[in-house]
Amino acid sequence: MVQTFSRCILCSKDEVDLDELLAARLVTFLMDNYQEILKVPLALQTSIEERVAHLRRVQIKYPGADMDITLSAPSFCRQISPEEFEYQRSYGSQEPLAALLEEVITDAKLSSKEKKKKLKQFQKSYPEVYQERFPTPESEALLFPEKPKPKPQLLMWALKKPFQPFQRTRSFRM
């Protein structure tokens, strides 16, 4: 039996390296002294027992002692109906987006150029939320009233010929 299982116990990759007599003696030694070989070292066993005892002492809670506030009762999810899921999926994310749009509109720190840029970016990203807030182009135009541009004044002298001090005169030759 020792000769049969010695190859399995020693697991040599090359059977050429395995000496039959030496393998049989080694397996016999392992079988005779298995209790000493597989025994847990005493130092390791005592350190593990001390650690487990310490962990158990820490977890003991005495009645009337301060309760640990950081540990809260477990919360459980409640199941919702498919209709409520569809409502949350379609409208649940649009409310915060609408609030973000309003914040961009009312932000006094932004210049009108920056506001227009951010609103165009928002319109590209979330067209349905933007369309809900600004249903018509007129409602968007109310946000940015056009300032009348000053027309350049036409100067009277600009319409006249410029002064030419050395105008050609007709030759006096006749």
Short mmCIF file of C-alpha atoms in Angstrom, two decimals:
data_model
loop_
_atom_site.label_atom_id
_atom_site.label_comp_id
_atom_site.label_asym_id
_atom_site.label_seq_id
_atom_site.Cartn_x
_atom_site.Cartn_y
_atom_site.Cartn_z
CA MET A 1 0.00 0.00 0.00
CA VAL A 2 2.89 2.36 0.82
CA GLN A 3 4.50 1.69 -2.55
CA THR A 4 1.20 2.24 -4.37
CA PHE A 5 0.44 5.65 -2.82
CA SER A 6 3.98 6.99 -2.48
CA ARG A 7 3.88 8.47 -5.99
CA CYS A 8 0.60 10.28 -5.23
CA ILE A 9 1.77 11.59 -1.86
CA LEU A 10 5.15 12.87 -3.05
CA CYS A 11 3.91 14.09 -6.48
CA SER A 12 7.14 14.25 -8.42
CA LYS A 13 6.91 15.74 -11.89
CA ASP A 14 9.56 13.45 -13.23
CA GLU A 15 9.27 9.87 -12.10
CA VAL A 16 12.98 9.42 -12.82
CA ASP A 17 13.76 11.62 -9.78
CA LEU A 18 11.66 9.39 -7.51
CA ASP A 19 13.67 6.66 -5.76
CA GLU A 20 11.30 3.81 -4.85
CA LEU A 21 13.04 2.81 -1.63
CA LEU A 22 13.51 6.36 -0.38
CA ALA A 23 9.88 7.25 -1.23
CA ALA A 24 8.57 4.24 0.68
CA ARG A 25 10.66 5.12 3.75
CA LEU A 26 9.48 8.77 3.65
CA VAL A 27 5.80 7.83 3.39
CA THR A 28 6.19 5.34 6.21
CA PHE A 29 7.80 8.02 8.38
CA LEU A 30 4.93 10.46 7.60
CA MET A 31 2.36 7.82 8.55
CA ASP A 32 4.08 6.93 11.80
CA ASN A 33 4.63 10.54 12.96
CA TYR A 34 1.53 12.29 11.56
CA GLN A 35 0.44 13.59 15.00
CA GLU A 36 3.68 15.51 15.59
CA ILE A 37 3.90 16.68 11.98
CA LEU A 38 0.35 18.04 11.75
CA LYS A 39 0.25 19.44 15.29
CA VAL A 40 -0.34 23.22 15.52
CA PRO A 41 2.63 24.99 17.14
CA LEU A 42 1.91 25.99 20.71
CA ALA A 43 2.91 29.66 20.23
CA LEU A 44 0.56 30.05 17.28
CA GLN A 45 -2.29 28.35 19.12
CA THR A 46 -1.97 30.59 22.20
CA SER A 47 -1.78 33.81 20.16
CA ILE A 48 -4.93 32.88 18.21
CA GLU A 49 -6.81 31.97 21.39
CA GLU A 50 -5.83 35.30 22.98
CA ARG A 51 -6.97 37.22 19.91
CA VAL A 52 -10.35 35.43 19.80
CA ALA A 53 -10.86 36.01 23.53
CA HIS A 54 -10.08 39.73 23.08
CA LEU A 55 -12.56 40.04 20.21
CA ARG A 56 -15.27 38.35 22.28
CA ARG A 57 -14.67 40.72 25.22
CA VAL A 58 -14.99 43.77 22.97
CA GLN A 59 -18.36 42.62 21.64
CA ILE A 60 -19.98 42.12 25.07
CA LYS A 61 -22.55 44.86 25.71
CA TYR A 62 -23.69 45.49 29.22
CA PRO A 63 -27.27 46.63 29.90
CA GLY A 64 -27.54 50.34 30.66
CA ALA A 65 -24.24 51.14 28.97
CA ASP A 66 -24.17 53.81 26.28
CA MET A 67 -25.55 52.44 23.08
CA ASP A 68 -23.42 52.76 20.01
CA ILE A 69 -25.13 55.40 17.91
CA THR A 70 -23.11 54.66 14.78
CA LEU A 71 -24.84 51.31 14.42
CA SER A 72 -28.27 51.91 13.00
CA ALA A 73 -31.03 49.47 12.40
CA PRO A 74 -30.86 47.86 9.00
CA SER A 75 -33.04 49.49 6.40
CA PHE A 76 -34.94 47.52 3.86
CA CYS A 77 -36.07 48.51 0.40
CA ARG A 78 -39.74 48.46 -0.31
CA GLN A 79 -41.04 47.11 -3.55
CA ILE A 80 -42.72 49.60 -5.86
CA SER A 81 -45.27 49.07 -8.56
CA PRO A 82 -44.32 49.15 -12.25
CA GLU A 83 -46.31 52.38 -12.70
CA GLU A 84 -44.41 54.10 -9.90
CA PHE A 85 -41.15 52.85 -11.39
CA GLU A 86 -42.02 54.32 -14.79
CA TYR A 87 -42.97 57.63 -13.16
CA GLN A 88 -39.69 57.78 -11.23
CA ARG A 89 -37.71 56.81 -14.31
CA SER A 90 -39.25 59.50 -16.50
CA TYR A 91 -39.86 62.36 -14.05
CA GLY A 92 -37.56 61.63 -11.14
CA SER A 93 -34.42 62.87 -12.88
CA GLN A 94 -36.12 65.79 -14.66
CA GLU A 95 -36.98 67.69 -11.47
CA PRO A 96 -33.33 68.16 -10.41
CA LEU A 97 -32.45 69.06 -14.00
CA ALA A 98 -35.18 71.71 -14.06
CA ALA A 99 -33.80 73.09 -10.78
CA LEU A 100 -30.33 73.21 -12.34
CA LEU A 101 -31.70 75.09 -15.34
CA GLU A 102 -33.38 77.62 -13.07
CA GLU A 103 -30.15 78.06 -11.16
CA VAL A 104 -28.28 78.85 -14.37
CA ILE A 105 -30.98 81.34 -15.36
CA THR A 106 -31.01 83.16 -12.02
CA ASP A 107 -27.25 83.14 -11.41
CA ALA A 108 -26.23 86.79 -11.14
CA LYS A 109 -22.51 85.99 -11.29
CA LEU A 110 -22.70 84.79 -14.89
CA SER A 111 -22.50 87.23 -17.76
CA SER A 112 -25.17 87.05 -20.42
CA LYS A 113 -22.67 85.55 -22.87
CA GLU A 114 -21.82 82.75 -20.41
CA LYS A 115 -25.51 82.19 -19.66
CA LYS A 116 -26.29 81.84 -23.36
CA LYS A 117 -23.42 79.40 -23.77
CA LYS A 118 -24.53 77.27 -20.80
CA LEU A 119 -28.16 77.34 -21.92
CA LYS A 120 -27.21 76.16 -25.42
CA GLN A 121 -25.17 73.37 -23.87
CA PHE A 122 -28.11 72.45 -21.62
CA GLN A 123 -30.46 72.53 -24.61
CA LYS A 124 -28.25 70.06 -26.50
CA SER A 125 -27.95 67.72 -23.51
CA TYR A 126 -31.53 67.81 -22.19
CA PRO A 127 -33.87 69.07 -24.92
CA GLU A 128 -37.10 67.90 -23.23
CA VAL A 129 -36.35 69.75 -19.97
CA TYR A 130 -35.30 72.85 -21.91
CA GLN A 131 -38.45 72.70 -24.07
CA GLU A 132 -40.61 72.46 -20.97
CA ARG A 133 -39.05 75.62 -19.50
CA PHE A 134 -38.90 77.56 -22.79
CA PRO A 135 -41.83 76.35 -24.92
CA THR A 136 -41.55 79.21 -27.42
CA PRO A 137 -38.64 81.26 -28.74
CA GLU A 138 -40.34 84.36 -27.32
CA SER A 139 -40.09 82.98 -23.78
CA GLU A 140 -36.37 82.52 -24.31
CA ALA A 141 -36.07 86.02 -25.76
CA LEU A 142 -37.64 87.46 -22.60
CA LEU A 143 -34.66 86.16 -20.65
CA PHE A 144 -32.20 88.13 -22.74
CA PRO A 145 -33.80 91.44 -23.74
CA GLU A 146 -32.02 92.95 -26.69
CA LYS A 147 -30.32 96.21 -25.94
CA PRO A 148 -30.71 98.84 -28.61
CA LYS A 149 -27.41 99.31 -30.35
CA PRO A 150 -26.37 102.91 -30.78
CA LYS A 151 -26.34 103.87 -34.42
CA PRO A 152 -23.23 105.60 -35.59
CA GLN A 153 -23.94 109.28 -36.04
CA LEU A 154 -23.60 110.59 -39.48
CA LEU A 155 -21.46 113.62 -39.45
CA MET A 156 -22.26 116.39 -41.81
CA TRP A 157 -18.72 116.87 -42.88
CA ALA A 158 -18.44 113.19 -43.79
CA LEU A 159 -21.03 113.71 -46.50
CA LYS A 160 -19.22 116.67 -48.02
CA LYS A 161 -16.16 116.41 -50.13
CA PRO A 162 -13.06 116.57 -48.09
CA PHE A 163 -11.14 119.84 -48.14
CA GLN A 164 -8.56 119.85 -50.81
CA PRO A 165 -6.20 122.75 -50.37
CA PHE A 166 -4.33 122.37 -53.63
CA GLN A 167 -7.09 121.90 -56.09
CA ARG A 168 -6.18 121.86 -59.67
CA THR A 169 -7.14 124.93 -61.33
CA ARG A 170 -7.60 125.47 -64.92
CA SER A 171 -4.63 126.43 -66.70
CA PHE A 172 -4.40 130.13 -67.49
CA ARG A 173 -3.19 129.39 -70.87
CA MET A 174 -5.62 130.05 -73.48
#
